[in-house]
CSV table of C-alpha atoms in Angstrom, one decimal:
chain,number,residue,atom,x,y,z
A,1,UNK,CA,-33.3,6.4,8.5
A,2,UNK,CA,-35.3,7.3,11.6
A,3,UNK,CA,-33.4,9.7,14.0
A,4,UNK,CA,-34.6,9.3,17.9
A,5,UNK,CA,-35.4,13.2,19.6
A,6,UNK,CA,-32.2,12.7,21.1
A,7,UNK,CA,-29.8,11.8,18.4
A,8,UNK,CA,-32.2,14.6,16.5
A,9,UNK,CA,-30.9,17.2,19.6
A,10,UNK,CA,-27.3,15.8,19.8
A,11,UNK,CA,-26.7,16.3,15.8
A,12,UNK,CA,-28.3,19.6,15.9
A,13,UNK,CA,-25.7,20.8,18.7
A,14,UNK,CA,-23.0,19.3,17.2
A,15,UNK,CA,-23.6,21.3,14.2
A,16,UNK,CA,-23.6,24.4,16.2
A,17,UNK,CA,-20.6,23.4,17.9
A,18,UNK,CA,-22.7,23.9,20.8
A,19,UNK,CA,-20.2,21.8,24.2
A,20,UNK,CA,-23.7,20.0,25.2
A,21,UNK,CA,-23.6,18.1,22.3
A,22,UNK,CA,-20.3,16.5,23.8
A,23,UNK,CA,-22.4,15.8,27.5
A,24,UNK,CA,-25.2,13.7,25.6
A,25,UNK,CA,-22.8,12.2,23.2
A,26,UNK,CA,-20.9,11.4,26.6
A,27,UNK,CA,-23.8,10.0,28.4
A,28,UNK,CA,-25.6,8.2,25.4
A,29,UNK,CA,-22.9,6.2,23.9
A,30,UNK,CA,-19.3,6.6,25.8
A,31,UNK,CA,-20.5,2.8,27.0
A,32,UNK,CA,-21.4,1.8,23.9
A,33,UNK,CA,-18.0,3.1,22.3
A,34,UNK,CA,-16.0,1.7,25.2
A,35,UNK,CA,-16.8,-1.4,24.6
A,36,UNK,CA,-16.1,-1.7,20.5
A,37,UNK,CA,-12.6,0.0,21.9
A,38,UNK,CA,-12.0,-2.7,24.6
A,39,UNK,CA,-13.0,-5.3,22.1
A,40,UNK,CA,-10.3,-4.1,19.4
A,41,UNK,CA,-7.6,-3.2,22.3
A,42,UNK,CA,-8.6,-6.2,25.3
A,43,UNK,CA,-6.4,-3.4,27.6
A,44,UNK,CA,-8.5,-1.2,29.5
A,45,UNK,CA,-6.2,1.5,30.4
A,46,UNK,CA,-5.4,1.7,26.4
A,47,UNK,CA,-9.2,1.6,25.9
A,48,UNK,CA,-10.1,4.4,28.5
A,49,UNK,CA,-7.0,6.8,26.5
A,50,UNK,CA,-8.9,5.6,22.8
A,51,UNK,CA,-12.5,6.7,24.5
A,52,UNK,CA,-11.4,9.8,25.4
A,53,UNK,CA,-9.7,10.7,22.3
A,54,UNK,CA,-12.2,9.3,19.9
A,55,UNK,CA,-14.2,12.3,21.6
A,56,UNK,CA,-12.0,14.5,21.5
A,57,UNK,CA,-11.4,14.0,17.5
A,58,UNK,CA,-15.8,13.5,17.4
A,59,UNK,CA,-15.2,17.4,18.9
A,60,UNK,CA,-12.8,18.4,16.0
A,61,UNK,CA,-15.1,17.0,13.4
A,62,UNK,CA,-18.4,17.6,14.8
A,63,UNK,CA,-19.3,19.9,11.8
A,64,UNK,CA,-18.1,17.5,9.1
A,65,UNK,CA,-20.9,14.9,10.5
A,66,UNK,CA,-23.3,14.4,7.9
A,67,UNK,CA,-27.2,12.8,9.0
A,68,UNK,CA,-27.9,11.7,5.3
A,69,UNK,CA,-24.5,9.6,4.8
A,70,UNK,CA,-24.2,7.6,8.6
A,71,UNK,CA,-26.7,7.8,11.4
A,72,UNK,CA,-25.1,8.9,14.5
A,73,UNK,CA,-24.4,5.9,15.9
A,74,UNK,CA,-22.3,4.5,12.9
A,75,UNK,CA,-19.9,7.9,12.8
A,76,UNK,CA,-19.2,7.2,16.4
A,77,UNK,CA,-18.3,3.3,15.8
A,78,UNK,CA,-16.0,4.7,13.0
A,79,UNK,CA,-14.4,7.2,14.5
A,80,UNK,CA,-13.9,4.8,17.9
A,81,UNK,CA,-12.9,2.2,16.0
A,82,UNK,CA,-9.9,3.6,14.0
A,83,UNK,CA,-9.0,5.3,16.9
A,84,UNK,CA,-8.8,1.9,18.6
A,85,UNK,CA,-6.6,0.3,15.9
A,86,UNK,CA,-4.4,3.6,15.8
A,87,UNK,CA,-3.8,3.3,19.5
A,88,UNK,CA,-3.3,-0.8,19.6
A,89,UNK,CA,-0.9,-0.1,17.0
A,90,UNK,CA,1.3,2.8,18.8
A,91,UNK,CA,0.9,0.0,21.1
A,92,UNK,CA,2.6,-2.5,20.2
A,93,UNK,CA,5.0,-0.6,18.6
A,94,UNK,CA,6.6,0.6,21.3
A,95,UNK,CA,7.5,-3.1,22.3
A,96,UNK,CA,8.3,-3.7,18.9
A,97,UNK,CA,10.6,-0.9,18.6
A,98,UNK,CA,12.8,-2.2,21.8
A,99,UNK,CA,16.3,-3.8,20.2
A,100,UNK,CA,17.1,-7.0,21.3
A,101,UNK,CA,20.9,-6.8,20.8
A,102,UNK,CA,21.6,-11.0,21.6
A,103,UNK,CA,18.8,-11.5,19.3
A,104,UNK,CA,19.4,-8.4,16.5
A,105,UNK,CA,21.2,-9.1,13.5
A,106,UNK,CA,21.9,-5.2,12.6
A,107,UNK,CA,25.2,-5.8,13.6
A,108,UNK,CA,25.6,-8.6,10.5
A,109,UNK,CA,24.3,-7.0,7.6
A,110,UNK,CA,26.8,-6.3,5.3
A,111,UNK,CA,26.4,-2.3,4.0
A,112,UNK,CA,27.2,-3.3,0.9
A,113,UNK,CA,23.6,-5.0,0.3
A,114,UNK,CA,21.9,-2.0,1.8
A,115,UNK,CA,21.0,0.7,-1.6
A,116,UNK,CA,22.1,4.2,0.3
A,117,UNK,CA,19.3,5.7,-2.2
A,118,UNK,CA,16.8,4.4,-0.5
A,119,UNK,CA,17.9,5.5,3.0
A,120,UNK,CA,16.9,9.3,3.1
A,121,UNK,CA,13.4,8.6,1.1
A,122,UNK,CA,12.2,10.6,3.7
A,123,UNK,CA,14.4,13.4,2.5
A,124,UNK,CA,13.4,13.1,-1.2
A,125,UNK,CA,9.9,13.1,0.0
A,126,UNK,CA,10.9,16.4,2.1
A,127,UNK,CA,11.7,17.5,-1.4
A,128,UNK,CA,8.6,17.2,-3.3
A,129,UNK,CA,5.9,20.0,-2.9
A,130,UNK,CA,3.9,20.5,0.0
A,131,UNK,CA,0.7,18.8,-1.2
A,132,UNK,CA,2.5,15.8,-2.5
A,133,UNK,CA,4.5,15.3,0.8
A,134,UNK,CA,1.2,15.5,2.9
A,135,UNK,CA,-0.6,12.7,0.8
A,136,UNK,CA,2.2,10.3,0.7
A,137,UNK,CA,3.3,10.8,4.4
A,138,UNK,CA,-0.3,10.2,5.2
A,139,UNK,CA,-0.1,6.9,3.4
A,140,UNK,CA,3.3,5.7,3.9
A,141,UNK,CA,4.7,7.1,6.9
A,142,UNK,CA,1.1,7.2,9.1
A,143,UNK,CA,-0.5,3.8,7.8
A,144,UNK,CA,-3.5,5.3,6.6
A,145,UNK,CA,-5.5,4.0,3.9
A,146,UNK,CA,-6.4,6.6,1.0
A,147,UNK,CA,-10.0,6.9,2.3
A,148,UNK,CA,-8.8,7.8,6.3
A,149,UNK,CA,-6.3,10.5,4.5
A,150,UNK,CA,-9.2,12.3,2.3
A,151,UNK,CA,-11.4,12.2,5.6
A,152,UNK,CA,-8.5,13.4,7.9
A,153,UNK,CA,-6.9,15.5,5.4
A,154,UNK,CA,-10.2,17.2,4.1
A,155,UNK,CA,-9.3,16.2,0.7
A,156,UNK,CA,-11.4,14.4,-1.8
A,157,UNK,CA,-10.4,11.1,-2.9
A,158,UNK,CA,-9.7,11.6,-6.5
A,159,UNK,CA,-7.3,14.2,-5.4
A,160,UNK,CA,-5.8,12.0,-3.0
A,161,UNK,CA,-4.9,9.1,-5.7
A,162,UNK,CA,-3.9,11.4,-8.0
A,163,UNK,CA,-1.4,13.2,-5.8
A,164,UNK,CA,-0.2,10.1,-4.8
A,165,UNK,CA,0.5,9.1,-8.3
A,166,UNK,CA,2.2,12.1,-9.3
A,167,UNK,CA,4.2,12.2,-5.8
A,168,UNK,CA,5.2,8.7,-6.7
A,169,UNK,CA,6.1,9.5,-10.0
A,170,UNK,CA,8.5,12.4,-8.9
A,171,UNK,CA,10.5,9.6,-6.4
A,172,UNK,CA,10.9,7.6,-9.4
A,173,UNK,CA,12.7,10.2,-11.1
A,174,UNK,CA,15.1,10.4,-8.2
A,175,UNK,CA,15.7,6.5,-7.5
A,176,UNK,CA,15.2,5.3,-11.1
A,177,UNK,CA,16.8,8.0,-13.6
């Protein structure tokens, strides 16, 4: 991989935590970056809030950057694009989440079909130890995939899976004694 001076410079800041690093990351790529967001979200006001918070998590994880795994440029995309996707999603689902009573047929379930059990699973997770709950609220209740939790959560990915085995296998006790 051949790094340019500048992406040399930028990474070398980053590493030091060094706010520069944010001003040439800023001026190098932001246009770059805005247009994979605007691409994945075809909403520029949703796009301008992605760009600025894909560099504000770039910021957070400046020291977890690696130059021998991605070049610069590819951690960027990443990092923009799930960020994207993540805001496209919140998104749409606050139209999503707007009841259409005329429409709705909540009010024609019979509670008889519905297994109570499975109501509070947010409860029974509640329950489990710490390290479980994080994993499988990462996976379940945030929509991450197992790779995005052992980035975000600083966890590797064995442990990841395995926790979310054994946190899977502690619910089963509870809805299938």
């Amino acid at each position: 991989m051949s790094i340019t001076p500048t992406e040399k410079k930028i990474i070398e800041l980053l590493q030091k935590e060094d706010q520069r690093a944010l001003n040439l990351l800023y001026e190098h790529y932001s246009s770059s970056l805005y247009g994979v967001i605007l691409k994945i979200t075809i909403n520029e006001e949703i796009a301008e809030d992605a760009l600025q918070e894909t560099f504000v998590k770039v910021w957070k994880n400046a020291r977890k950057y690696d130059p021998s795994k991605a070049k610069l440029f590819t951690w960027l995309f990443r990092i923009a694009r799930n960020t994207a996707i993540d805001k496209l999603r919140s998104f749409n689902n606050r139209f999503q989440k707007e009841v259409q009573i005329d429409t709705s047929n909540v009010y024609i379930l019979p509670s008889s079909n519905l297994n109570q059990d499975v109501l509070d699973i947010k409860e029974h997770v509640g329950r489990l130890e710490e390290k479980y709950q994080v994993v499988l609220k990462a996976l379940f209740f945030e929509g991450m995939t197992q790779q995005e939790a052992s980035e975000e959560l600083d966890i590797p990915l064995g442990t990841i899976k395995s926790r979310l085995k054994i946190g899977l296998r502690e619910l089963k006790k509870v809805y299938d004694p």
